[in-house]
XYZ file of C-alpha atoms in Angstrom:
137
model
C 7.576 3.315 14.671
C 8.190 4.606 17.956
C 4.630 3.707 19.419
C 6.292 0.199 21.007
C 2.194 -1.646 21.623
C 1.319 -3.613 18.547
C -0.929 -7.280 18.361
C 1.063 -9.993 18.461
C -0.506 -11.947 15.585
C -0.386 -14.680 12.976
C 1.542 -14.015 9.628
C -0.896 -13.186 6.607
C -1.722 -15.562 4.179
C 0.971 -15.572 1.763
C -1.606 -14.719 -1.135
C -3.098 -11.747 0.798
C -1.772 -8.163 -0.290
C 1.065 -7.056 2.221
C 0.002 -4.883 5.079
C 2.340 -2.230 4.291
C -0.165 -1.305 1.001
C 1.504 -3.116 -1.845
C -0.679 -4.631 -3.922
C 2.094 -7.280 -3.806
C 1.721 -10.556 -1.726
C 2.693 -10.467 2.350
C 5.501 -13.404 0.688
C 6.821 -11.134 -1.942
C 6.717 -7.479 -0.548
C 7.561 -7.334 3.383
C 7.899 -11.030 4.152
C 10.911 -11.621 1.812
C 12.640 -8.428 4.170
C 11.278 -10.274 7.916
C 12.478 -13.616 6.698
C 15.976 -12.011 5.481
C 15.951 -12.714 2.046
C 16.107 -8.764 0.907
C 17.244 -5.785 2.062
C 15.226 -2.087 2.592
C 16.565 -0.407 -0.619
C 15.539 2.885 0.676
C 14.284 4.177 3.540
C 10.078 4.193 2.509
C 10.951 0.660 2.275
C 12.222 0.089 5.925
C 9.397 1.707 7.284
C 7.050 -0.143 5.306
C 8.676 -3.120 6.677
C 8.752 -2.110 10.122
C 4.821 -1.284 10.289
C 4.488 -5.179 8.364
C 6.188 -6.197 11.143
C 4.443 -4.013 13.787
C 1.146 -5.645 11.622
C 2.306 -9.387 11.913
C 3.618 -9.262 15.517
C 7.544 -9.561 13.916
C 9.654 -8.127 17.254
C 12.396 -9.883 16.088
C 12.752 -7.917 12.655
C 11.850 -4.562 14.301
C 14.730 -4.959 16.681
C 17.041 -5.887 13.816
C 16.362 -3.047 12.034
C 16.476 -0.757 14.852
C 19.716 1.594 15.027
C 21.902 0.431 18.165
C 22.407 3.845 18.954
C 18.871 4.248 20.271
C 17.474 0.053 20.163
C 15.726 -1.054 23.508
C 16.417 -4.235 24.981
C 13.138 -5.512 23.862
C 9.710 -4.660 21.651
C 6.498 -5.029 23.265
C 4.250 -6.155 21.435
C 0.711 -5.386 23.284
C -2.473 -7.558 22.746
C -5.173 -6.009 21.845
C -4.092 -3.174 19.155
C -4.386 -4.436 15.480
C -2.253 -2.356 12.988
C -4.791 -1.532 9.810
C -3.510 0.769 7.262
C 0.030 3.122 6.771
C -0.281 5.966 4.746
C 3.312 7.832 3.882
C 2.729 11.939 3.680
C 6.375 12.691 3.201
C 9.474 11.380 2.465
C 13.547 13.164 2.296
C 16.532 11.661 1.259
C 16.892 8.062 1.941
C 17.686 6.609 -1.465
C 19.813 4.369 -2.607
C 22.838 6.883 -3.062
C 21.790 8.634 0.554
C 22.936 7.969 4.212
C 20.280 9.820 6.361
C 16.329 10.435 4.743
C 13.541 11.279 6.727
C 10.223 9.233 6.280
C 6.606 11.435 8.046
C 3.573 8.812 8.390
C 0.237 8.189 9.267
C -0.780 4.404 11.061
C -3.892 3.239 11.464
C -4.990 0.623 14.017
C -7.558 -0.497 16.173
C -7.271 -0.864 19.817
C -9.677 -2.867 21.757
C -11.936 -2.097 19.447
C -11.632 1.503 19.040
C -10.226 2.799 15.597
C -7.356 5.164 16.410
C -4.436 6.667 14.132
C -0.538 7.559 15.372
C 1.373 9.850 13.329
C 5.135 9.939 12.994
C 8.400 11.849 11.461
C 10.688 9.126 11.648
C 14.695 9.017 10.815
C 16.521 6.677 8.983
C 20.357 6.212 8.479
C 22.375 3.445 7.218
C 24.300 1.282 9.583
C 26.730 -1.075 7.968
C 25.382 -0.595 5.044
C 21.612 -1.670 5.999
C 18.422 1.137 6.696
C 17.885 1.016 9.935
C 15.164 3.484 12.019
C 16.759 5.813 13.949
C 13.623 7.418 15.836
C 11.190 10.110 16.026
C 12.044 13.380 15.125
């Protein structure tokens, strides 16, 4: 996600559904990529990751999956702007037997209050074998 401002919160429950819209558990879905037990098998799967962690206030994971070729020095994770719902319109390549796929996406939040939505082409390419997000088209 390249919008960079996201509320630094608590981790959901681990029995509530995962903020990246799996019916799955936070634990089970996302968490098990944040706390490095799993790997992004494709890349739908980083980016749902990567808004989790936008959701949970995870810099550290964002930056880890961020390509070094274009990775800042930092996230900032704003106060104030609560990540609600991710909607993915599009997806290209990024499978397990790709390199390079393209992921377009709608994120909703609230900031201070006021509902708000950011939409996003993103790429994705593999760096030592990993997903990692590449940027905005």
């Amino acid at each position: 996600m390249s919008r960079r401002s996201a509320r630094s919160q608590s981790r959901p429950a681990p029995a509530s559904s995962c903020p990246c819209g799996a019916a799955a558990p936070y634990r089970d879905c996302c968490g098990r990529l944040h706390r490095g037990e799993a790997a992004a098998t494709t890349a739908e799967a980083l980016m749902r990751s990567r808004f989790s962690a936008f959701s949970v206030g995870d810099a550290d994971y964002l930056l880890r999956t961020w390509h070094p070729s274009t990775r800042p020095e930092r996230v900032d994770l704003g106060r104030g702007t609560r990540w609600t719902r991710l909607e993915i319109l599009e997806t290209t390549g990024g499978s397990a037997i790709h390199t390079e796929g393209t992921v377009r996406f709608r994120a909703h939040y609230i900031d201070h209050g006021i509902p708000g939505e950011m939409e996003e082409h993103s790429r994705f390419v593999r760096h030592a074998g990993a997903w990692t997000y590449a940027g905005a088209i």
